[in-house]
Tab-separated table of C-alpha atoms in Angstrom:
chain	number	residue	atom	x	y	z
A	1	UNK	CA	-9.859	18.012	41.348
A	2	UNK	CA	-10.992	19.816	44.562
A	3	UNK	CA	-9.541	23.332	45.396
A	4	UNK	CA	-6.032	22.276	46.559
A	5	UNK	CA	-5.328	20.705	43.434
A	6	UNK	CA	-4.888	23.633	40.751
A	7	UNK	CA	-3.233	21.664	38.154
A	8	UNK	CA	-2.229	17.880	37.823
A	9	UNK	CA	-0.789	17.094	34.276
A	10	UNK	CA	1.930	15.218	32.201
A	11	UNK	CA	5.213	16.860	29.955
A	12	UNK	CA	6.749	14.672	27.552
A	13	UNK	CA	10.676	15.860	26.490
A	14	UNK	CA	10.990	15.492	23.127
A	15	UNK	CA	7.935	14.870	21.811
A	16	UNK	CA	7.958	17.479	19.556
A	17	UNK	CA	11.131	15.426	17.716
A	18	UNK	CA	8.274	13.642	15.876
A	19	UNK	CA	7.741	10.515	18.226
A	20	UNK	CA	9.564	7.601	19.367
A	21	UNK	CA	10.787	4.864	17.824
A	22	UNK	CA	11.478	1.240	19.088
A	23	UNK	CA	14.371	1.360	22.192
A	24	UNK	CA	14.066	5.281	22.370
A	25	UNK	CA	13.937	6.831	25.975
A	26	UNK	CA	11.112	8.199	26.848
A	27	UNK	CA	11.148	10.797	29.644
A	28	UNK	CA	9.291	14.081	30.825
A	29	UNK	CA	7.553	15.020	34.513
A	30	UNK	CA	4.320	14.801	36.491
A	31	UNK	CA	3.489	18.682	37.094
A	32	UNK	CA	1.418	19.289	40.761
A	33	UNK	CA	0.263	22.281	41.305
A	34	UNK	CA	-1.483	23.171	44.757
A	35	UNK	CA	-3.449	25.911	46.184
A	36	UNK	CA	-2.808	24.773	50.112
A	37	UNK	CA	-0.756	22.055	51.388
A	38	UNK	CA	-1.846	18.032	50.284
A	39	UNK	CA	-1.586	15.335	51.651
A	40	UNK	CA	-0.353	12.084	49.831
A	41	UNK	CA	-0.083	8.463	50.243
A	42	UNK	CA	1.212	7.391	46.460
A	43	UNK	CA	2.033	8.956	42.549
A	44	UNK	CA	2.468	6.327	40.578
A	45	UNK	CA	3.036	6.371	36.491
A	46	UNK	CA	2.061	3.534	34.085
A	47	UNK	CA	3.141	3.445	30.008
A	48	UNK	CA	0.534	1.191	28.275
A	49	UNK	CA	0.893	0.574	24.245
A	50	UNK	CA	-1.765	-1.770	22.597
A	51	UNK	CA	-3.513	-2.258	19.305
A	52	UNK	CA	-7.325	-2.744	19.636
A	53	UNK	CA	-9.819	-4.006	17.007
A	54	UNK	CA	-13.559	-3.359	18.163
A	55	UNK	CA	-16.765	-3.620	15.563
A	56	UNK	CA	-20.198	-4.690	15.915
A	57	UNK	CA	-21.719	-7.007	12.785
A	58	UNK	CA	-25.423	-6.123	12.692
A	59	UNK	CA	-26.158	-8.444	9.231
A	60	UNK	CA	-28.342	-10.798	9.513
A	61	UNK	CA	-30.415	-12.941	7.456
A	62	UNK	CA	-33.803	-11.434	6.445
A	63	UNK	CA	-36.661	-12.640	8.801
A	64	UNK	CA	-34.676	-13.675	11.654
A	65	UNK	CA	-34.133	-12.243	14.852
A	66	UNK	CA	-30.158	-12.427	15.215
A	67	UNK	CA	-28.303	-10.407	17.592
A	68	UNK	CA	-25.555	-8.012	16.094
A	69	UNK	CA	-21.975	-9.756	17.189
A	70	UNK	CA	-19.509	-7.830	18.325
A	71	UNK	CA	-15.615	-8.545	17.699
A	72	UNK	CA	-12.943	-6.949	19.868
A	73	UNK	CA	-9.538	-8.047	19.876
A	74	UNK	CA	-6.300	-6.274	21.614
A	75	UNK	CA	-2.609	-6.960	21.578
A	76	UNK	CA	-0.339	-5.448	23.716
A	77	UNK	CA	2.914	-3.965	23.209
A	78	UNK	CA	4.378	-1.959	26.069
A	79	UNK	CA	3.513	-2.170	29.732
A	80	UNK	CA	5.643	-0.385	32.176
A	81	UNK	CA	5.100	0.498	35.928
A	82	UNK	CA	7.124	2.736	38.375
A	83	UNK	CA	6.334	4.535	42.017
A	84	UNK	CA	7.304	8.176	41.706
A	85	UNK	CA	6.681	9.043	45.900
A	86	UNK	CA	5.292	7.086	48.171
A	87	UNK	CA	5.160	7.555	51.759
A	88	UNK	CA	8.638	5.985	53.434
A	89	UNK	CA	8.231	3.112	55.861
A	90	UNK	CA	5.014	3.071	58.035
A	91	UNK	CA	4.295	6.273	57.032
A	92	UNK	CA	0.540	6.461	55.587
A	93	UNK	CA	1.296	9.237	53.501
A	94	UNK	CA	3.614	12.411	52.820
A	95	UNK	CA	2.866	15.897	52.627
A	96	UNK	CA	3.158	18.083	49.915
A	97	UNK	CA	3.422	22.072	50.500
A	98	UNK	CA	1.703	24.488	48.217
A	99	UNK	CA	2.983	25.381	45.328
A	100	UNK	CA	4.254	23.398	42.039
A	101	UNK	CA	5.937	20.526	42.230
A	102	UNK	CA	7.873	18.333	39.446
A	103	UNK	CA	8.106	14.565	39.387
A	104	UNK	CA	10.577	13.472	36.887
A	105	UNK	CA	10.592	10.110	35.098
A	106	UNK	CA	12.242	8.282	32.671
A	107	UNK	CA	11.544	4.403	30.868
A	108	UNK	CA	12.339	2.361	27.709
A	109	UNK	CA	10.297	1.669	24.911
A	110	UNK	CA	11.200	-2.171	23.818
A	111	UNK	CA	13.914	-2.860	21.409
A	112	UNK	CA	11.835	-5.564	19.616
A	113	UNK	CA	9.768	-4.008	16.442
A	114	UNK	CA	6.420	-1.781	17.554
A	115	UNK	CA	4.016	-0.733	15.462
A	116	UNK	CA	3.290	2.669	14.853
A	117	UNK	CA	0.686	4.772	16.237
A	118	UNK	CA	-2.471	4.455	14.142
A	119	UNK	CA	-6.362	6.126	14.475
A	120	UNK	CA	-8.634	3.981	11.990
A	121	UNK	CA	-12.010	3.283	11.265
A	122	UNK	CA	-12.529	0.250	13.461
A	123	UNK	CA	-9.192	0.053	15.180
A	124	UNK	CA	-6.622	1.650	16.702
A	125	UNK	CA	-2.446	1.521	17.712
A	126	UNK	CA	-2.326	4.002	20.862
A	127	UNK	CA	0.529	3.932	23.797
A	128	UNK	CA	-0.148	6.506	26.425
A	129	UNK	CA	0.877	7.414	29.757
A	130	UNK	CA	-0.625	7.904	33.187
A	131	UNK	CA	-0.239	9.169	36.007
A	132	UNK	CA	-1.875	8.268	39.499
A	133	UNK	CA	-2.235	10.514	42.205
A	134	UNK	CA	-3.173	8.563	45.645
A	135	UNK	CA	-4.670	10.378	48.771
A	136	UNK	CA	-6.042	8.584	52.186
A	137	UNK	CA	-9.928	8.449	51.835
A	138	UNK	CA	-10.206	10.298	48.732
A	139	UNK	CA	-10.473	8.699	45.192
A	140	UNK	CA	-7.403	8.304	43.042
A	141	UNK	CA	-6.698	10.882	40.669
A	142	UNK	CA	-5.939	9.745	36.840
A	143	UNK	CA	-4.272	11.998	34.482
A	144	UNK	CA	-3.201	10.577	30.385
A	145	UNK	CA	-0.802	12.110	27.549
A	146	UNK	CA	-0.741	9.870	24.584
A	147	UNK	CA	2.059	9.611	22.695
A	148	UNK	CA	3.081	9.148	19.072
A	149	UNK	CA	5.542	5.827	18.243
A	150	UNK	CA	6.601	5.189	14.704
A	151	UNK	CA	7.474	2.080	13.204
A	152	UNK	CA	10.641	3.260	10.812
A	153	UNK	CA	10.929	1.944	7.504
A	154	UNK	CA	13.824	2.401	5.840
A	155	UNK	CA	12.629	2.316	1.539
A	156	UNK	CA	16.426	1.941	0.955
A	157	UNK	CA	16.792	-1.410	2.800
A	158	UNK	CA	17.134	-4.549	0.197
A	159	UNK	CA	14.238	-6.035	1.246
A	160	UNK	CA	11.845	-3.243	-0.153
A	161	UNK	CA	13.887	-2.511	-2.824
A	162	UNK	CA	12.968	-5.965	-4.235
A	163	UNK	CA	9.445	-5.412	-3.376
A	164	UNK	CA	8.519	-4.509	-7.189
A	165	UNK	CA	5.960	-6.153	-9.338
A	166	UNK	CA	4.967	-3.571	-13.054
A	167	UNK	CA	6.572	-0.166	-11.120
A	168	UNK	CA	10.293	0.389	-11.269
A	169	UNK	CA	10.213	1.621	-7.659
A	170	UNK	CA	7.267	0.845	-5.145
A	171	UNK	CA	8.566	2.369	-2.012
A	172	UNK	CA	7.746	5.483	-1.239
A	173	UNK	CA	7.899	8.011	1.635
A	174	UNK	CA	5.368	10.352	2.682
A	175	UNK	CA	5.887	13.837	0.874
A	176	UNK	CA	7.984	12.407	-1.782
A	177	UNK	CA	5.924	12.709	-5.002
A	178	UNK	CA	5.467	9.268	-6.948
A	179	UNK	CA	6.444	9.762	-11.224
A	180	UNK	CA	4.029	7.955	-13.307
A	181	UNK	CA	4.680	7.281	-16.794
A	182	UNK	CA	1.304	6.001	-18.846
A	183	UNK	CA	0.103	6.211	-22.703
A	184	UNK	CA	-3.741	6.566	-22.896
A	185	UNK	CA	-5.026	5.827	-26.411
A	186	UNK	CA	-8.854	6.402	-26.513
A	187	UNK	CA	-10.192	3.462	-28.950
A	188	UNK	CA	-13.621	4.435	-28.138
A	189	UNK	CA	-16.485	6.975	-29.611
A	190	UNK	CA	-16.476	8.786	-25.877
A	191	UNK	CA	-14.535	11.422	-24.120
A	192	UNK	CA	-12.241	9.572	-21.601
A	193	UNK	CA	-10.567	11.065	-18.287
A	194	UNK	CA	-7.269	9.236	-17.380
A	195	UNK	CA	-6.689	9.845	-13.794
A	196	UNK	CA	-4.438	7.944	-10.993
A	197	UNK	CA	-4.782	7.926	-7.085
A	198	UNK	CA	-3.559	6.258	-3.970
A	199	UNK	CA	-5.525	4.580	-1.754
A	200	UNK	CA	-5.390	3.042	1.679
A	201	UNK	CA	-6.813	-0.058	2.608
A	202	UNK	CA	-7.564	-1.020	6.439
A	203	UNK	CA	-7.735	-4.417	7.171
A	204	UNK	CA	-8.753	-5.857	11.102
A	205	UNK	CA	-9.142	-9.165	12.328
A	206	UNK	CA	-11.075	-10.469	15.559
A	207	UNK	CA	-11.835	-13.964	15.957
A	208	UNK	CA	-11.180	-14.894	12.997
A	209	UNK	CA	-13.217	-12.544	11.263
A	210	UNK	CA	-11.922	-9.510	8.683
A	211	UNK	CA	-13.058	-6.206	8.814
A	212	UNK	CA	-11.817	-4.040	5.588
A	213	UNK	CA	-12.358	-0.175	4.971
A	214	UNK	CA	-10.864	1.862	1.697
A	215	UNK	CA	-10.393	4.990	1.164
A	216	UNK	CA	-8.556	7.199	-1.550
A	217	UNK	CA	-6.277	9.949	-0.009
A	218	UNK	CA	-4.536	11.546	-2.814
A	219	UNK	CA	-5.816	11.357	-6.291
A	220	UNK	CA	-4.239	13.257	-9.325
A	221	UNK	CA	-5.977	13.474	-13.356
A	222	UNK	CA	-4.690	14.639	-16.832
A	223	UNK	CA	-6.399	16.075	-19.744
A	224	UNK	CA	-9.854	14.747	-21.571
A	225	UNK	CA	-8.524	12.458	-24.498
A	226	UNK	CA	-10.894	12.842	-27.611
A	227	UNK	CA	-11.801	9.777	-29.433
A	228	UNK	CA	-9.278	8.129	-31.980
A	229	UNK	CA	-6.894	10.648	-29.872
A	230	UNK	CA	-3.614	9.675	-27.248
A	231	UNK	CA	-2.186	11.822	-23.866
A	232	UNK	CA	1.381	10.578	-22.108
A	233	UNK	CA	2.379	11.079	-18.497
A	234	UNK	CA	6.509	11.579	-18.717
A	235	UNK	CA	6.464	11.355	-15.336
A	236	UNK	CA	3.383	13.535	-13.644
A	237	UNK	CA	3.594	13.423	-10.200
A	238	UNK	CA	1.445	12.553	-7.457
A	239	UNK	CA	2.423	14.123	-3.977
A	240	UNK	CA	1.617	11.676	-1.226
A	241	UNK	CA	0.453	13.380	2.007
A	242	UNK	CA	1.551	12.844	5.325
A	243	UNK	CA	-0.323	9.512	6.525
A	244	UNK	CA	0.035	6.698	8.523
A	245	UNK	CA	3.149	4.492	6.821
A	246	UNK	CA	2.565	1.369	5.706
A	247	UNK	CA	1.030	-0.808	9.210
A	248	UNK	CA	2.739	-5.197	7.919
A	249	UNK	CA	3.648	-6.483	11.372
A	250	UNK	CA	0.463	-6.084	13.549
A	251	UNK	CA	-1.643	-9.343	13.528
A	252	UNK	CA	-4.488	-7.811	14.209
A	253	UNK	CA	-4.561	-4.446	11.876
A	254	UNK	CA	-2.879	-3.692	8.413
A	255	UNK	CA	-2.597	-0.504	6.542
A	256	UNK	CA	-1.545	-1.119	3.166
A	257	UNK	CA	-1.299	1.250	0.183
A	258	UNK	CA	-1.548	0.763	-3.688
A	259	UNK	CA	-1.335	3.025	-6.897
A	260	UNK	CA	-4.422	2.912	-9.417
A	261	UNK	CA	-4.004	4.421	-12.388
A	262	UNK	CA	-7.170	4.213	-14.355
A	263	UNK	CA	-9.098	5.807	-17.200
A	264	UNK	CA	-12.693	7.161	-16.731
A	265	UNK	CA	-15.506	6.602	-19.299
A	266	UNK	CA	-18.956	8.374	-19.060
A	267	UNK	CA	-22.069	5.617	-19.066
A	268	UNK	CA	-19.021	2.716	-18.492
A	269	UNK	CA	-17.096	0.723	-16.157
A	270	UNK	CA	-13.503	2.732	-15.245
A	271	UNK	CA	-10.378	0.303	-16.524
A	272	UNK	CA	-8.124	0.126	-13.789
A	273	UNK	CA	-4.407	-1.142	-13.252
A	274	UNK	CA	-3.845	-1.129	-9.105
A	275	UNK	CA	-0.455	-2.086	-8.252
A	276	UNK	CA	0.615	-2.100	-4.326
A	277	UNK	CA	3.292	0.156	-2.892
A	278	UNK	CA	4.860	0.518	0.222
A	279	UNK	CA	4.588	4.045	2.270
A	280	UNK	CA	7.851	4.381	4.629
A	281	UNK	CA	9.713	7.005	6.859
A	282	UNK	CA	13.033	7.247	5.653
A	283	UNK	CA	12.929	8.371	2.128
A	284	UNK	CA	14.928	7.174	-1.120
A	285	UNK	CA	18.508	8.186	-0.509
A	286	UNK	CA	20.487	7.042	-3.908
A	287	UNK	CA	23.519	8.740	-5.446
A	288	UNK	CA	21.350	10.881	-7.867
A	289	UNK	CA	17.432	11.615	-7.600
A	290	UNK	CA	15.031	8.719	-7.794
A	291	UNK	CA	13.105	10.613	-10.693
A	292	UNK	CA	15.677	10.945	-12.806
A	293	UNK	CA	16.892	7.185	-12.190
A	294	UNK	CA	13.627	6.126	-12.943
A	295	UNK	CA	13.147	8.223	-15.923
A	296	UNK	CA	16.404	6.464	-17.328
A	297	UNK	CA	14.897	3.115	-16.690
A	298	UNK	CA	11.781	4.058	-18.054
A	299	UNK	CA	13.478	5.027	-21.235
A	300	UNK	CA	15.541	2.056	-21.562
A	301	UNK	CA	12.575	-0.345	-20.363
A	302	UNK	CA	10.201	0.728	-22.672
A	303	UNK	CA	12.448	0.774	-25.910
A	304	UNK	CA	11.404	-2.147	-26.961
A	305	UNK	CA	7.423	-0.631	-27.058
A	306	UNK	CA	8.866	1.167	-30.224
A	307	UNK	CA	10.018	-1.730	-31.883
A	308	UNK	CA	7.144	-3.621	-31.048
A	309	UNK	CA	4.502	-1.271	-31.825
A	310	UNK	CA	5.977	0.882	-35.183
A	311	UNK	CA	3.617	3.254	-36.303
A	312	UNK	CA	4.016	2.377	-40.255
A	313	UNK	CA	4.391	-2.025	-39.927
A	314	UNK	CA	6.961	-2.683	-42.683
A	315	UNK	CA	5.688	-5.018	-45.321
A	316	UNK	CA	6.886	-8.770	-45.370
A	317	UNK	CA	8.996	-10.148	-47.778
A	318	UNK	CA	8.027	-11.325	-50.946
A	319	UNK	CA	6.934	-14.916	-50.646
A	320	UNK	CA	9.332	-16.066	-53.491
A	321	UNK	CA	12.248	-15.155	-51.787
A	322	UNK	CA	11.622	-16.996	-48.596
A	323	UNK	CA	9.660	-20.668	-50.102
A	324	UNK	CA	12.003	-22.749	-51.991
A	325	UNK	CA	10.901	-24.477	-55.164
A	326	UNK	CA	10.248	-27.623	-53.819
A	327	UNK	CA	7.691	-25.885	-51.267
A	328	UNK	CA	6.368	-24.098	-54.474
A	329	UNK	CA	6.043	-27.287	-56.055
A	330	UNK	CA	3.507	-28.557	-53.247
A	331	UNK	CA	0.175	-29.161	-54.430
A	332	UNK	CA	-2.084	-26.955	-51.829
A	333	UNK	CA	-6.059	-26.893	-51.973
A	334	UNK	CA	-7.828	-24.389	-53.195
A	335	UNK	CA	-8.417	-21.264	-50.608
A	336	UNK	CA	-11.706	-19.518	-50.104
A	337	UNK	CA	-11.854	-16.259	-51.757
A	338	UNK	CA	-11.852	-13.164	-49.678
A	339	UNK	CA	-15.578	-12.569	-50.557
A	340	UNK	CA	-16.986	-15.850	-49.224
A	341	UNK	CA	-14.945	-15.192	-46.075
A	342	UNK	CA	-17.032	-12.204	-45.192
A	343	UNK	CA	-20.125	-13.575	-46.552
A	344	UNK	CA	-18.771	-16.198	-43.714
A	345	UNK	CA	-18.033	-13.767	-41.109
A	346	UNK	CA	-20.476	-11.050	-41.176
A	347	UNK	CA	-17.613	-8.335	-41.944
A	348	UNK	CA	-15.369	-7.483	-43.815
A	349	UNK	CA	-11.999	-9.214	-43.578
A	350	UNK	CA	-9.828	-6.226	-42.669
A	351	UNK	CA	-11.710	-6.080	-39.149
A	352	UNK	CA	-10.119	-9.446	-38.582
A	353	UNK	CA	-6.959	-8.530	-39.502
A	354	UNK	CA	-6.648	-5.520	-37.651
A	355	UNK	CA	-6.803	-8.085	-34.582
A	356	UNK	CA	-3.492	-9.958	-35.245
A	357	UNK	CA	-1.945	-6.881	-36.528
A	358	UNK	CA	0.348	-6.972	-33.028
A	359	UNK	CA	0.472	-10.553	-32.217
A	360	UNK	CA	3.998	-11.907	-31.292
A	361	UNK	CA	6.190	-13.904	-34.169
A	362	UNK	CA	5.596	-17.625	-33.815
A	363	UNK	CA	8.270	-19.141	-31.608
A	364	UNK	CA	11.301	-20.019	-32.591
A	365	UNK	CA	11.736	-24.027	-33.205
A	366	UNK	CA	14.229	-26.692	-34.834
A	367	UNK	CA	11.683	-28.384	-35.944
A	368	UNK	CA	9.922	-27.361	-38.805
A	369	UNK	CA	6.168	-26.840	-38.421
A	370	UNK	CA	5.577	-27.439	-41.635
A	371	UNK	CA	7.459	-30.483	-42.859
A	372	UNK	CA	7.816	-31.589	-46.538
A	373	UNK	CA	7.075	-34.915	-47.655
A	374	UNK	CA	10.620	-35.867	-47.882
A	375	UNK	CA	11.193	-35.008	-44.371
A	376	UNK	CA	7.923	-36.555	-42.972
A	377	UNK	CA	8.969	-39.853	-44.453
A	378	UNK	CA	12.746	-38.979	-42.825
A	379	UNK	CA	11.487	-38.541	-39.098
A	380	UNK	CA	9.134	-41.777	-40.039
A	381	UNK	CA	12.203	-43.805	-40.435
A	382	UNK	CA	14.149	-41.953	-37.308
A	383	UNK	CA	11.361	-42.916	-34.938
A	384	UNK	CA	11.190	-46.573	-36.517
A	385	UNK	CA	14.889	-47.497	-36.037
């Protein structure tokens, strides 16, 4: 910067609020410091905001000689220019006396919807600002300050709090802890690990090509579950760090988020249920704590798992009661025995009945599945007339 200039640099007010937001006023000053008079002919500020996608493809098929592609795409959001001094009339330039000097400024950030400041692994959201320092046969003089926007999200607005598919709530903020409630029953001969995580999953597109990286940034596990044993989750929570919220209206990048809760078997693939959640800014502000709401719902949700699923099945009726006599009078044919079945199957029967021990009841119908003759010979004559 040359001996005159001691210090050229940029202070943001506010910044340490935690960013801007969409319509916010962003201000601060150019700082000049100088060892000796300096002579000027322009200081100029720009505000530039863009989202960039840049990767290079090096596949290619085996044998050939392809050249790696590259894909770069960039969309911008904010451009803003204003003159801070400039030498008045014919003036060539203006003198500045030694010493510091403050050059105050002040512009909008759009109204419309921006998306939030984001550092990924082949992309980036940045807005900056810089400052230009002109001088009469000397090179301008460029100094930056990035700066953090954030794209609020509001988890309490109706449009995310009808964005639910298996979990009673899927919007989340960051530092709120997520309750899961899971029932791990180990049918296996092996020691299983239940576990759950989040992950985040970058997406970027350049002409017309995707670009996807994954990575897990929180990840929570319970106990070892012994064969033939169970373990429940009432609720165990898993903290979400601070991170980038959820990135849905760029074209050109995408941060999404989704909950896996899955169960981990030595020598074997891990079973897996992924369901996709929404990380905001504003968190969950209901009369009451989310945890407890959900713990209500959980309750009252899964009531019907108890009915469903009793641990001693009651035994049917006793066929007599339920078959009149003329069904008892039907002639049916002869049934193979049980041991000819197995003979049949390989196994023993029970192993086949253990499968439709928790199958559904048939559905309900008018009609009778089953007809007697009497009433075959009545929906004959129906359909006839």
């Amino acid at each position: 910067m040359g001996v005159k200039l001691r210090d050229f640099g940029i202070v943001l007010v506010d910044e340490e609020l935690g960013g801007y937001s969409s319509g916010d006023l962003v201000s601060g000053q150019v700082l000049l410091e100088l060892s000796e008079g300096l002579a000027v002919t322009a200081l100029r500020l720009e505000a530039r905001g863009c989202a960039r996608v840049n990767w290079i493809d090096k596949a290619a098929a085996p044998g050939s000689a392809a050249v790696p592609t590259r894909y770069r795409e960039e969309v911008v959001y904010l451009q803003h220019r204003q003159t801070l001094r400039e030498a008045p009339g014919n003036q060539g330039c203006f003198m500045l006396q030694p010493g510091k000097h403050e050059f105050p400024f002040s512009f909008q950030l759009p109204q419309g919807p921006l998306v939030t400041s984001f550092n990924g692994k082949y992309g980036s959201v940045k807005y900056w600002v810089t400052a230009i320092l002109e001088r009469p046969y000397v090179p301008i003089q460029i100094v930056k300050r990035e700066f953090c926007v954030t794209s609020q999200i509001d988890v309490n607005a109706p449009n995310f709090l009808d964005f639910s598919t298996f979990l009673i709530a899927s919007c989340f903020a960051t530092g709120e802890a997520i309750p899961i409630y899971a029932e791990f029953e180990n049918c296996s001969s092996r020691l299983i690990m239940p576990k759950a995580a989040i992950f985040q999953t970058q997406t970027y597109l350049a002409n017309e090509k995707t670009k996807t990286f994954r990575q897990m940034i929180a990840n929570v596990r319970g106990n070892h579950v012994a064969s033939g044993s169970t373990e429940s989750w009432n609720g165990k929570a898993l903290k979400i760090p601070p991170v980038t919220p959820s990135i849905l209206d760029c074209c050109i990048i995408r941060v999404e988020y989704s909950l896996a809760v899955y169960v981990h078997i030595p020598g074997s693939k891990k079973l897996m249920l992924e369901l996709p959640i929404v990380i905001g800014t504003i968190p969950y502000s209901s009369f009451g704590s989310r945890t407890s709401s959900m713990c209500s719902q959980f309750s009252m949700d899964m009531s019907w798992l108890q009915l469903a699923l009793p641990e001693q099945p009651e035994a049917p009726p006793n066929y007599a009661d339920v078959v009149s006599e003329e069904d008892l009078a039907r002639q049916f044919p002869s049934l193979p025995q049980a041991d000819h079945l197995e003979h049949e199957f390989g196994s023993p029967m029970f192993a086949y009945i253990q499968e439709f021990r928790f199958q559904p009841p048939p559905i309900y119908s008018e009609v009778d599945p089953n007809p007697t003759f009497t009433e075959e010979m009545q929906r004959e004559i129906s359909f006839e007339i």
